[in-house]
Structure formats: C-alpha cells, structure tokens
Tab-separated table of C-alpha atoms in Angstrom:
chain	number	residue	atom	x	y	z
A	185	MET	CA	-47.625	5.205	5.539
A	186	THR	CA	-46.087	3.271	8.137
A	187	ARG	CA	-43.510	0.994	6.860
A	188	TRP	CA	-45.598	-2.355	7.525
A	189	ARG	CA	-48.464	-0.775	5.529
A	190	LYS	CA	-45.998	-0.099	3.048
A	191	ALA	CA	-44.848	-3.876	2.251
A	192	LEU	CA	-48.578	-4.500	2.864
A	193	ALA	CA	-49.244	-2.462	-0.135
A	194	ARG	CA	-46.329	-3.452	-2.211
A	195	VAL	CA	-47.245	-7.276	-1.938
A	196	LEU	CA	-51.166	-7.278	-1.409
A	197	LEU	CA	-51.736	-4.280	-4.579
A	198	PRO	CA	-50.161	-6.526	-7.158
A	199	LEU	CA	-51.415	-9.853	-6.038
A	200	ALA	CA	-55.283	-8.385	-5.921
A	201	VAL	CA	-54.371	-6.527	-9.711
A	202	TRP	CA	-53.089	-10.166	-11.074
A	203	LEU	CA	-55.572	-12.293	-9.375
A	204	GLY	CA	-58.355	-10.199	-10.588
A	205	LEU	CA	-57.292	-10.403	-13.966
A	206	TRP	CA	-56.748	-13.744	-13.572
A	207	GLN	CA	-60.499	-14.158	-12.379
A	208	LEU	CA	-61.630	-11.993	-15.758
A	209	LEU	CA	-60.103	-13.755	-18.362
A	210	ALA	CA	-61.390	-17.123	-16.388
A	211	MET	CA	-64.774	-15.798	-16.370
A	212	ARG	CA	-64.025	-14.288	-20.184
A	213	VAL	CA	-63.129	-17.965	-21.367
A	214	GLY	CA	-66.156	-19.342	-19.652
A	215	LEU	CA	-64.726	-23.202	-19.162
A	216	GLU	CA	-62.711	-24.508	-16.492
A	217	LEU	CA	-61.405	-27.262	-18.396
A	218	LEU	CA	-59.470	-24.406	-20.218
A	219	LEU	CA	-58.918	-22.395	-17.610
A	220	PRO	CA	-60.071	-22.547	-13.743
A	221	GLY	CA	-60.588	-19.122	-11.787
A	222	PRO	CA	-58.108	-18.320	-8.759
A	223	TRP	CA	-61.197	-19.431	-6.439
A	224	GLN	CA	-61.782	-22.789	-8.018
A	225	VAL	CA	-58.014	-23.340	-7.767
A	226	LEU	CA	-57.617	-22.518	-3.977
A	227	CYS	CA	-60.642	-24.336	-3.065
A	228	ARG	CA	-59.007	-27.411	-4.864
A	229	LEU	CA	-56.164	-26.521	-2.941
A	230	VAL	CA	-57.659	-26.370	0.333
A	231	GLN	CA	-58.797	-29.753	-0.577
A	232	LEU	CA	-55.617	-31.260	-0.836
A	233	CYS	CA	-54.187	-29.604	1.812
A	234	PRO	CA	-55.426	-32.253	4.481
A	235	THR	CA	-54.346	-35.337	2.745
A	236	ALA	CA	-51.358	-36.714	3.859
A	237	GLY	CA	-50.501	-37.806	-0.173
A	238	PHE	CA	-49.964	-33.930	-0.646
A	239	TRP	CA	-47.629	-33.299	2.169
A	240	ARG	CA	-45.791	-36.418	1.724
A	241	ALA	CA	-45.330	-35.459	-2.447
A	242	ALA	CA	-44.558	-31.541	-1.505
A	243	LEU	CA	-42.022	-32.684	1.606
A	244	THR	CA	-40.653	-35.494	-0.974
A	245	THR	CA	-39.681	-32.863	-3.790
A	246	LEU	CA	-38.580	-30.529	-1.271
A	247	GLY	CA	-36.073	-32.419	-0.042
A	248	ARG	CA	-34.996	-33.435	-3.631
A	249	VAL	CA	-34.870	-30.416	-4.791
A	250	PHE	CA	-32.691	-29.291	-1.605
A	251	LEU	CA	-30.143	-32.374	-2.203
A	252	GLY	CA	-30.131	-31.331	-5.540
A	253	GLY	CA	-29.403	-27.593	-4.967
A	254	ALA	CA	-27.246	-28.575	-2.200
A	255	LEU	CA	-25.200	-31.086	-4.020
A	256	GLY	CA	-24.801	-29.003	-7.417
A	257	ALA	CA	-23.867	-25.567	-5.207
A	258	ALA	CA	-21.097	-27.835	-3.691
A	259	ILE	CA	-19.831	-29.331	-6.809
A	260	GLY	CA	-20.151	-25.832	-8.429
A	261	GLY	CA	-17.983	-24.480	-5.661
A	262	LEU	CA	-15.472	-26.733	-5.720
A	263	VAL	CA	-14.952	-27.041	-9.180
A	264	ALA	CA	-14.406	-23.213	-9.114
A	265	GLY	CA	-12.255	-23.337	-6.429
A	266	ALA	CA	-9.923	-26.144	-7.898
A	267	SER	CA	-9.921	-24.898	-11.298
A	268	ARG	CA	-8.424	-21.495	-9.996
A	269	TRP	CA	-5.715	-22.994	-7.897
A	270	TRP	CA	-4.311	-25.677	-10.079
A	271	ALA	CA	-4.935	-24.799	-13.915
A	272	PRO	CA	-5.205	-28.656	-15.588
A	273	VAL	CA	-8.521	-28.805	-13.770
A	274	ASP	CA	-9.720	-25.817	-15.107
A	275	TRP	CA	-8.881	-27.142	-18.669
A	276	LEU	CA	-10.475	-30.304	-17.644
A	277	CYS	CA	-13.576	-29.145	-15.655
A	278	THR	CA	-14.492	-25.713	-18.032
A	279	PRO	CA	-15.765	-27.440	-21.077
A	280	VAL	CA	-17.641	-30.101	-18.718
A	281	MET	CA	-19.268	-26.784	-17.018
A	282	LYS	CA	-20.095	-24.790	-20.001
A	283	ILE	CA	-21.551	-28.212	-21.751
A	284	VAL	CA	-23.872	-29.166	-18.781
A	285	ARG	CA	-25.155	-24.957	-18.800
A	286	ALA	CA	-25.864	-25.401	-22.872
A	287	THR	CA	-27.893	-28.707	-22.475
A	288	PRO	CA	-31.303	-28.701	-22.315
A	289	VAL	CA	-32.650	-29.954	-19.394
A	290	ALA	CA	-35.107	-32.318	-20.981
A	291	SER	CA	-32.132	-34.372	-22.532
A	292	PHE	CA	-30.517	-34.772	-18.924
A	293	ILE	CA	-33.701	-36.241	-17.838
A	294	LEU	CA	-34.062	-38.710	-20.315
A	295	LEU	CA	-30.650	-39.538	-20.426
A	296	ILE	CA	-30.056	-39.755	-16.219
A	297	TRP	CA	-33.729	-41.540	-16.220
A	298	LEU	CA	-31.522	-44.612	-17.981
A	299	TRP	CA	-28.543	-45.011	-15.358
A	300	CYS	CA	-30.969	-44.106	-11.959
A	301	THR	CA	-34.450	-45.190	-10.422
A	302	ALA	CA	-37.096	-42.444	-11.028
A	303	GLY	CA	-36.646	-40.689	-7.392
A	304	TRP	CA	-33.248	-39.921	-7.699
A	305	VAL	CA	-33.359	-38.618	-10.913
A	306	PRO	CA	-34.639	-34.811	-9.776
A	307	VAL	CA	-32.296	-34.869	-7.626
A	308	VAL	CA	-29.070	-35.482	-10.108
A	309	ILE	CA	-30.631	-32.999	-12.283
A	310	ALA	CA	-31.162	-30.687	-9.929
A	311	ALA	CA	-27.734	-30.714	-8.650
A	312	LEU	CA	-26.763	-30.953	-12.510
A	313	MET	CA	-28.668	-27.681	-13.443
A	314	SER	CA	-27.116	-25.862	-10.255
A	315	ALA	CA	-23.645	-26.713	-10.489
A	316	PRO	CA	-22.986	-24.398	-13.549
A	317	VAL	CA	-24.379	-21.138	-12.072
A	318	VAL	CA	-22.483	-21.609	-8.713
A	319	TRP	CA	-19.295	-22.323	-10.650
A	320	SER	CA	-20.027	-19.298	-13.173
A	321	ALA	CA	-20.241	-16.844	-10.635
A	322	THR	CA	-17.659	-18.137	-8.031
A	323	ALA	CA	-15.022	-18.552	-10.574
A	324	GLN	CA	-15.616	-15.117	-12.268
A	325	ALA	CA	-15.688	-13.980	-8.392
A	326	LEU	CA	-12.001	-15.940	-7.876
A	327	ASP	CA	-10.595	-14.212	-11.349
A	328	SER	CA	-11.778	-10.730	-9.918
A	329	VAL	CA	-9.777	-10.979	-6.511
A	330	ASP	CA	-7.587	-7.782	-6.193
A	331	PRO	CA	-4.214	-7.856	-7.931
A	332	LYS	CA	-2.893	-5.900	-5.224
A	333	LEU	CA	-3.974	-7.981	-3.000
A	334	LEU	CA	-2.081	-11.036	-4.261
A	335	GLU	CA	1.159	-8.806	-4.717
A	336	MET	CA	0.873	-7.896	-0.755
A	337	ALA	CA	0.139	-11.729	0.307
A	338	ARG	CA	3.622	-12.496	-2.078
A	339	ALA	CA	5.709	-9.906	-0.832
A	340	TYR	CA	4.784	-11.026	3.084
A	341	GLY	CA	5.799	-14.671	2.366
A	342	MET	CA	1.833	-16.112	2.474
A	343	SER	CA	1.789	-19.513	1.350
A	344	LYS	CA	-0.976	-20.337	-1.446
A	345	ALA	CA	-3.089	-22.255	1.102
A	346	LYS	CA	-2.973	-19.196	3.686
A	347	THR	CA	-3.606	-16.526	0.456
A	348	TRP	CA	-6.476	-19.058	-0.627
A	349	ARG	CA	-7.764	-18.743	3.057
A	350	LEU	CA	-7.444	-14.943	4.082
A	351	ILE	CA	-8.169	-13.456	0.405
A	352	CYS	CA	-9.107	-15.785	-2.427
A	353	LEU	CA	-12.386	-17.784	-0.127
A	354	PRO	CA	-13.477	-14.316	1.789
A	355	TRP	CA	-13.231	-12.318	-1.906
A	356	ALA	CA	-15.622	-15.367	-3.978
A	357	ALA	CA	-17.919	-15.578	-0.624
A	358	PRO	CA	-20.397	-13.118	-1.707
A	359	ALA	CA	-20.423	-14.049	-5.363
A	360	PHE	CA	-20.890	-17.814	-4.290
A	361	GLY	CA	-23.746	-16.996	-2.033
A	362	ALA	CA	-25.781	-14.832	-4.798
A	363	GLY	CA	-24.721	-17.843	-7.105
A	364	CYS	CA	-26.342	-20.536	-4.898
A	365	ARG	CA	-29.626	-18.156	-4.884
A	366	THR	CA	-30.325	-18.296	-8.561
A	367	ALA	CA	-29.336	-21.696	-8.476
A	368	LEU	CA	-31.774	-22.971	-5.814
A	369	GLY	CA	-34.696	-21.081	-8.497
A	370	LEU	CA	-32.974	-23.246	-11.465
A	371	ALA	CA	-33.133	-26.517	-9.099
A	372	TRP	CA	-36.800	-25.702	-8.566
A	373	LYS	CA	-37.547	-25.541	-12.126
A	374	ALA	CA	-35.475	-28.663	-13.425
A	375	GLY	CA	-35.998	-30.801	-10.497
A	376	VAL	CA	-40.388	-30.638	-10.647
A	377	ALA	CA	-39.525	-30.983	-15.093
A	378	ALA	CA	-37.740	-34.251	-14.021
A	379	GLU	CA	-40.499	-35.584	-11.769
A	380	VAL	CA	-42.917	-35.026	-14.278
A	381	LEU	CA	-41.420	-36.724	-16.499
A	382	CYS	CA	-40.036	-39.728	-14.687
A	383	ARG	CA	-43.190	-39.738	-11.918
A	384	PRO	CA	-41.569	-40.718	-9.088
A	385	ARG	CA	-44.724	-42.152	-6.093
A	386	TRP	CA	-44.282	-39.161	-4.182
A	387	ALA	CA	-43.220	-35.683	-6.112
A	388	LEU	CA	-44.888	-32.858	-7.120
A	389	GLY	CA	-44.312	-32.951	-10.243
A	390	THR	CA	-45.956	-36.636	-10.466
A	391	GLN	CA	-48.854	-34.784	-9.231
A	392	VAL	CA	-48.827	-32.293	-11.673
A	393	TYR	CA	-48.689	-35.235	-14.630
A	394	ASN	CA	-51.260	-36.942	-13.388
A	395	ALA	CA	-53.788	-33.975	-13.324
A	396	LYS	CA	-52.544	-33.110	-16.714
A	397	LEU	CA	-53.827	-36.807	-17.774
A	398	ALA	CA	-57.176	-36.812	-16.022
A	399	MET	CA	-57.677	-33.175	-17.465
A	400	GLU	CA	-58.263	-31.450	-13.937
A	401	THR	CA	-57.355	-28.169	-14.955
A	402	ALA	CA	-58.106	-26.883	-11.124
A	403	ASP	CA	-55.629	-29.494	-10.224
A	404	LEU	CA	-52.554	-29.068	-12.024
A	405	PHE	CA	-52.996	-25.152	-11.428
A	406	ALA	CA	-53.343	-25.852	-7.581
A	407	TRP	CA	-50.067	-28.411	-7.458
A	408	THR	CA	-48.011	-25.603	-9.600
A	409	ALA	CA	-49.062	-23.012	-7.318
A	410	VAL	CA	-47.540	-25.440	-4.541
A	411	VAL	CA	-44.304	-25.554	-6.421
A	412	VAL	CA	-44.079	-21.736	-6.524
A	413	CYS	CA	-45.380	-21.283	-2.779
A	414	LEU	CA	-42.543	-23.707	-1.708
A	415	SER	CA	-39.936	-22.262	-4.058
A	416	PHE	CA	-40.671	-18.727	-2.607
A	417	GLY	CA	-40.879	-19.946	0.847
A	418	VAL	CA	-37.205	-21.562	0.757
A	419	GLU	CA	-36.052	-18.711	-1.180
A	420	TRP	CA	-36.826	-16.645	1.504
A	421	ALA	CA	-35.788	-18.895	4.362
A	422	LEU	CA	-32.494	-18.987	2.598
A	423	GLY	CA	-32.426	-15.107	1.738
A	424	GLY	CA	-33.088	-14.564	5.340
A	425	VAL	CA	-30.168	-16.392	6.920
A	426	TRP	CA	-28.095	-14.847	4.003
A	427	LYS	CA	-29.012	-11.595	4.444
A	428	ARG	CA	-28.346	-12.220	8.435
A	429	TRP	CA	-24.891	-13.374	7.830
A	430	ASP	CA	-24.092	-10.803	5.124
A	431	GLY	CA	-25.835	-8.080	6.816
A	432	LYS	CA	-23.287	-9.232	9.635
A	433	GLU	CA	-20.499	-9.307	7.610
A	434	ARG	CA	-21.254	-6.214	5.707
A	435	ARG	CA	-21.510	-4.036	9.067
A	436	ARG	CA	-18.007	-5.098	10.318
A	437	ARG	CA	-16.867	-4.101	7.022
A	438	ASP	CA	-18.690	-0.950	6.771
A	439	GLY	CA	-17.677	0.312	10.307
A	440	VAL	CA	-21.265	0.524	11.158
A	441	ALA	CA	-21.925	-0.381	15.233
B	231	MET	CA	22.576	-1.412	-1.488
B	232	GLU	CA	23.757	-0.613	-5.242
B	233	LEU	CA	21.564	-0.478	-8.106
B	234	ARG	CA	23.766	-0.631	-11.528
B	235	ASP	CA	22.219	0.705	-15.053
B	236	LEU	CA	19.220	0.975	-13.561
B	237	THR	CA	16.789	1.705	-16.580
B	238	VAL	CA	12.409	1.758	-15.738
B	239	ARG	CA	9.925	2.951	-18.468
B	240	PHE	CA	6.207	2.894	-18.341
B	241	GLY	CA	5.071	2.715	-21.770
B	242	ASP	CA	6.583	5.560	-23.520
B	243	LYS	CA	7.778	7.047	-20.434
B	244	VAL	CA	11.029	6.659	-19.067
B	245	VAL	CA	11.272	7.185	-15.054
B	246	PHE	CA	15.040	5.755	-14.990
B	247	ASP	CA	17.358	5.779	-17.677
B	248	HIS	CA	20.511	3.944	-17.191
B	249	ARG	CA	20.912	5.301	-13.694
B	250	ASP	CA	23.155	4.324	-10.672
B	251	PHE	CA	22.256	4.009	-6.947
B	252	THR	CA	23.810	3.279	-3.576
B	253	VAL	CA	21.853	3.219	-0.945
B	254	PRO	CA	24.126	2.376	2.178
B	255	ASP	CA	22.297	-0.621	4.183
B	256	GLU	CA	22.529	1.052	7.766
B	257	GLY	CA	20.205	3.956	9.255
B	258	LEU	CA	17.725	5.727	7.880
B	259	THR	CA	17.461	6.709	4.372
B	260	LEU	CA	14.855	8.947	2.712
B	261	LEU	CA	14.323	9.101	-0.408
B	262	ALA	CA	12.688	12.640	-1.427
B	263	GLY	CA	11.538	14.877	-4.521
B	264	PRO	CA	8.908	15.667	-6.170
B	265	SER	CA	4.893	13.425	-6.895
B	266	GLY	CA	5.764	11.287	-9.858
B	267	VAL	CA	9.943	11.342	-9.922
B	268	GLY	CA	9.958	7.941	-9.297
B	269	LYS	CA	10.578	7.838	-5.587
B	270	THR	CA	8.167	4.605	-5.169
B	271	THR	CA	9.655	3.425	-8.315
B	272	LEU	CA	13.334	3.495	-6.843
B	273	LEU	CA	12.195	2.009	-3.477
B	274	ARG	CA	10.526	-1.237	-5.200
B	275	ALA	CA	13.732	-1.903	-7.280
B	276	LEU	CA	15.654	-1.891	-4.102
B	277	PHE	CA	13.550	-4.339	-2.774
B	278	ASP	CA	13.329	-6.298	-5.546
B	279	ALA	CA	17.087	-6.748	-6.111
B	280	TYR	CA	17.398	-7.365	-2.495
B	281	PRO	CA	14.332	-9.246	-1.400
B	282	GLY	CA	15.758	-11.706	1.243
B	283	GLY	CA	14.634	-10.437	5.116
B	284	SER	CA	12.941	-7.160	3.587
B	285	ALA	CA	9.874	-5.664	4.484
B	286	PHE	CA	8.186	-3.433	2.080
B	287	LEU	CA	5.331	-0.992	3.132
B	288	PHE	CA	2.921	-0.452	0.080
B	289	GLN	CA	1.710	3.167	-0.885
B	290	GLU	CA	-1.876	1.784	-0.643
B	291	ASN	CA	-2.636	0.056	2.509
B	292	ARG	CA	-3.909	-3.416	1.142
B	293	LEU	CA	-5.982	-4.209	3.850
B	294	LEU	CA	-8.151	-6.665	4.039
B	295	PRO	CA	-11.719	-5.775	4.896
B	296	TRP	CA	-12.581	-8.852	6.475
B	297	ARG	CA	-9.650	-8.940	9.107
B	298	THR	CA	-9.548	-7.163	12.386
B	299	ALA	CA	-6.361	-5.359	13.336
B	300	GLU	CA	-4.922	-8.164	15.180
B	301	GLN	CA	-5.217	-10.457	12.841
B	302	HIS	CA	-3.530	-8.411	9.883
B	303	LEU	CA	-0.413	-8.838	11.947
B	304	THR	CA	-0.799	-12.190	12.991
B	305	ASP	CA	-1.491	-13.666	9.547
B	306	VAL	CA	2.212	-11.970	8.470
B	307	MET	CA	3.723	-13.425	11.615
B	308	ARG	CA	5.612	-17.222	11.568
B	309	PRO	CA	4.065	-18.415	13.840
B	310	PRO	CA	1.635	-16.257	14.616
B	311	ASP	CA	1.591	-14.360	18.328
B	312	ARG	CA	-0.732	-12.718	19.773
B	313	GLY	CA	1.063	-10.851	22.586
B	314	GLU	CA	4.044	-10.024	19.646
B	315	ALA	CA	1.039	-8.403	17.566
B	316	ALA	CA	0.055	-6.537	20.712
B	317	ARG	CA	3.295	-4.699	20.758
B	318	TRP	CA	3.288	-3.818	16.987
B	319	LEU	CA	0.117	-2.296	17.587
B	320	GLU	CA	1.241	-0.549	20.758
B	321	LEU	CA	3.971	1.006	18.410
B	322	VAL	CA	1.469	2.271	15.914
B	323	GLU	CA	-0.257	3.608	18.834
B	324	LEU	CA	-3.478	1.407	18.020
B	325	THR	CA	-3.653	-0.368	21.412
B	326	GLY	CA	-7.284	-0.705	21.823
B	327	GLU	CA	-8.075	-1.586	18.143
B	328	GLU	CA	-7.094	-5.140	18.120
B	329	ARG	CA	-10.716	-5.795	17.070
B	330	SER	CA	-11.351	-3.410	15.160
B	331	TYR	CA	-11.896	-4.170	11.365
B	332	PRO	CA	-10.124	-1.631	8.757
B	333	ALA	CA	-13.326	0.046	7.992
B	334	GLN	CA	-13.936	0.991	11.387
B	335	LEU	CA	-10.417	2.962	11.132
B	336	SER	CA	-9.659	6.362	10.181
B	337	GLY	CA	-7.097	6.932	7.248
B	338	GLY	CA	-4.411	7.718	9.633
B	339	MET	CA	-5.114	4.700	11.795
B	340	ALA	CA	-5.658	2.118	8.785
B	341	ARG	CA	-2.205	3.417	7.268
B	342	ARG	CA	-0.651	2.844	10.877
B	343	LEU	CA	-1.925	-0.696	10.746
B	344	ALA	CA	-0.472	-1.148	7.343
B	345	LEU	CA	2.557	0.064	8.949
B	346	GLY	CA	2.165	-2.328	11.937
B	347	ARG	CA	1.840	-5.124	9.579
B	348	CYS	CA	5.255	-4.620	7.971
B	349	LEU	CA	6.762	-4.237	11.040
B	350	ALA	CA	5.697	-7.660	12.300
B	351	LEU	CA	7.280	-9.251	9.390
B	352	PRO	CA	10.130	-10.624	10.268
B	353	SER	CA	13.042	-8.875	8.609
B	354	VAL	CA	16.029	-7.109	8.568
B	355	ARG	CA	15.625	-4.455	6.609
B	356	LEU	CA	12.650	-2.021	5.866
B	357	PHE	CA	11.341	-0.214	2.730
B	358	LEU	CA	8.593	2.008	3.553
B	359	ASP	CA	6.620	4.155	1.031
B	360	GLU	CA	4.696	6.950	2.510
B	361	PRO	CA	4.621	5.621	5.609
B	362	PHE	CA	3.043	8.356	7.423
B	363	ALA	CA	0.187	9.283	4.873
B	364	GLY	CA	-2.724	11.162	7.113
B	365	VAL	CA	-0.905	10.343	10.341
B	366	ASP	CA	-0.285	13.751	12.277
B	367	LEU	CA	3.533	15.117	12.537
B	368	PRO	CA	3.809	14.549	16.472
B	369	ARG	CA	2.738	11.006	16.395
B	370	GLN	CA	5.218	10.781	12.740
B	371	GLU	CA	7.992	11.397	14.979
B	372	ARG	CA	6.921	9.004	17.579
B	373	ILE	CA	6.742	5.874	15.649
B	374	LEU	CA	9.314	7.313	13.656
B	375	GLU	CA	11.674	7.288	16.571
B	376	ARG	CA	10.572	3.700	17.671
B	377	ILE	CA	10.789	2.324	14.083
B	378	LEU	CA	14.584	3.786	14.192
B	379	GLY	CA	14.979	2.334	17.373
B	380	LEU	CA	14.648	-1.442	15.908
B	381	GLY	CA	18.057	-0.863	14.461
B	382	LYS	CA	16.903	-1.823	11.016
B	383	PRO	CA	18.190	-0.147	7.918
B	384	VAL	CA	15.259	1.874	6.699
B	385	VAL	CA	14.781	3.253	3.283
B	386	MET	CA	11.928	5.373	3.266
B	387	THR	CA	9.768	7.891	0.986
B	388	GLY	CA	7.975	10.824	2.283
B	389	HIS	CA	7.080	14.743	1.190
B	390	SER	CA	7.210	16.025	4.994
B	391	PRO	CA	10.165	18.022	5.589
B	392	GLU	CA	10.591	17.283	9.478
B	393	LEU	CA	11.076	14.127	8.949
B	394	GLU	CA	14.252	14.922	6.783
B	395	ARG	CA	15.790	15.545	10.325
B	396	TRP	CA	15.301	12.032	11.182
B	397	ALA	CA	16.941	10.806	8.216
B	398	ASP	CA	20.739	10.189	8.157
B	399	ARG	CA	20.811	10.595	4.723
B	400	VAL	CA	18.376	12.421	1.967
B	401	LEU	CA	18.493	10.901	-1.152
B	402	THR	CA	16.651	13.776	-3.830
B	403	LEU	CA	15.600	12.564	-6.888
C-alpha cells in the first residue's frame, strides 16, 4: 500500500465508521429535532455556505480566536520569561496564572462581559485561556535548562542577557511552540463559548445559540461542524508552519543534511 | 599557584583531606593519575582559586546544538571577531567547519571545537580538563605544540602517556 493510500485509509476509514454510526443512531432515534443525521447536517451546511453572513461570522470568529490566542501566547511567553529572569515577577505573576488556570471559563466570560463590549469578550477570554498554558510550558522548559550549560556561560563570562539569548531562549523554544498549539485548541473552545454567551453580532457562537433557540438542531450541528473544521484547519496550518521550522532546526541539530 | 589545606568531599567520599598543592604558573603542568583520583577536582579547585584571567575547558564539551562552530567562538569573544575565530579554528584543525553544527561533527571534532572555544576566551592561563579525549595522537601533539606556542601557562589533565614528554612537570595524584 502506498503512503498516500495509507494516509487516506487512516483518515477516511475512521470517518466513514463514525459517520455510519451517527447515521444509524439518528435513524434509531428517528427525530430530527433530537438528532439529525449527517446527511441532513451536510445539506444544511451546503445551504449556509454560499451566504455572506456565514463567511462573515466564520471569519470574524476566526479573527477573534486567533487574536486572542496570539495575545495569550505572547503574554504567557513574556510572563514565563520575566518570572525566570527576575524572581519578584515570579512571586507576583505565578499566583495570578494559577488562579486564571483554575477559574471556570463561564465566570470569566460573565465578568469580562461587564467590562468589555460583546465583540471583545471572546478575544479576552481566548487570551486568558491561552496564557496560562503557554506560561506553564515555557516556564517549565526554562526551569529545565541544562545547569552545565549555565555553568559554562558563567565560567566563560557571558552576561545574563547573552546567556538568555544563546542558551535559555533556544532551549525553551520547542516547549513554547508546543504550548502555543495546545493553547490554540483551548482558545477555540473558550472563544466560541464566550460568543455563545455574549452573542456578538457576527459570530459562529451567536449562530450556534440562535440555532439552539429556534430548535434548528441541524443548524446547531452545522455551525458546530464549522467551528470544528476551522479549528482543525488553523491547527493544521500552524502545525505545518511549526513542523517546517522545527524540522529545519532538528535536521540542523541532528546533523542530517 | 598554591592551594593550602584543601579538603574536598562528595557526600561520604573524601577526595582531598587537608592537602597542599603548588603548581607553577608557567609552562605545561600535567595532572596525572588513575580515573577517580581527583584530577578534575584539583583542576577546578585551581580555577576557583585563580579565576581572574583563567580559561577553563570542561570535561564535557558543553556545546550548544543550535550554534555553529564559528558562532561558538565568536560568542565568547569580546568583541566578536570572525577573523580571530577562523584563527582559533585553524589552530584546532577545524578550518572548513565554520558553519557546521555540533551534531554534524564527530566526537573528536566536537572536542576540538570545545577546546577552540576555550582558547578563544581572553585569558592569561589555561586549565584544560581532558582536552584531547577522542582526538588521535598525532593531532593531539600538533595542537598541543600550537597551544604551548601561545606562551600561556597550561594546567591539564590527561591519560595519554605520550603527552608526558611535552609536560614541564607531571603532578601524579
């Protein structure tokens, strides 16, 4: 079996199995209001796709989640770096990050909604959910820098800034990247949840809420499918960029031409 | 260089117990003896006692996988000088490997890169811990001759008996 066929079998076969099970379950339930079948959802999706509102909602949500995720990654990375650079930042920020990580997302959504307009809540929530993940991954990586390399830097008279630039940051970069990928998934979940609760004008979350309100279960599934597809798409695209960069780095480090 | 009443313990193991050492700050001093006798410990104690103007080559290479050979040298120079880096790479016979990463070098080449980086440090004396591990003997001798040509006092550890003939004195532990 060629590589292409293997990959196809790995994707299509499980997809067919699960869609088949879904169809069987929908037929067993026999009530579209409770559980529409995959074909009905697909038909609804095809109807929604050509409309301007669909694309506007999808792209706006994408922009919000991406902006929030990027902000969260930047904040998480910066706080991790600053807290390992200067201990008082660690004392000050670590409890905050831990509290943010432990607080239920719904509490944050309602709280932030008091302070921001509905359109900005998903951005802030995506950032708040991403930051602790990236912070935790990066801070742990910075804590695990090889002490022998740090000893070498000290013995060879490297300044703290130079030690960070040459040793600590390259050491932590792979963990930061992995943290960003995990955080992006969380940003999608939290961002869309915020949209469902706050219902900004153009948003996938608002569409999900409206579909639920009108008891259009097929629409609810269709909009959710769009969220899932966008999440996969972004993860795939970013994963590709990361793989390319990381692969180049690894080849270089491992001595493969 | 003198160390008086040196006591070093690792847990229960006593490496040196109130020992005195005197190492002339000139020529090549070879610290010899079987493994585990305390050669590295003594070398580090000397470096700790005389850190000013001393360059220390660690027993492990401690290279950075993400820096090229040339960058390893310029990273420790003040200011970085690529021409100077080329000179040190030539001394350790790594000319042509400027853009190579540590993983692309053999064990002996990586050791020579670590040695070259140590030599590139601004220093007046050298403490070298097993500088020629994995390096073939003719090359060891060529490089050692060049190092001695720098005119800096060198204290080094090593197992190779052939190196003893280059030493001004051998301190057997």
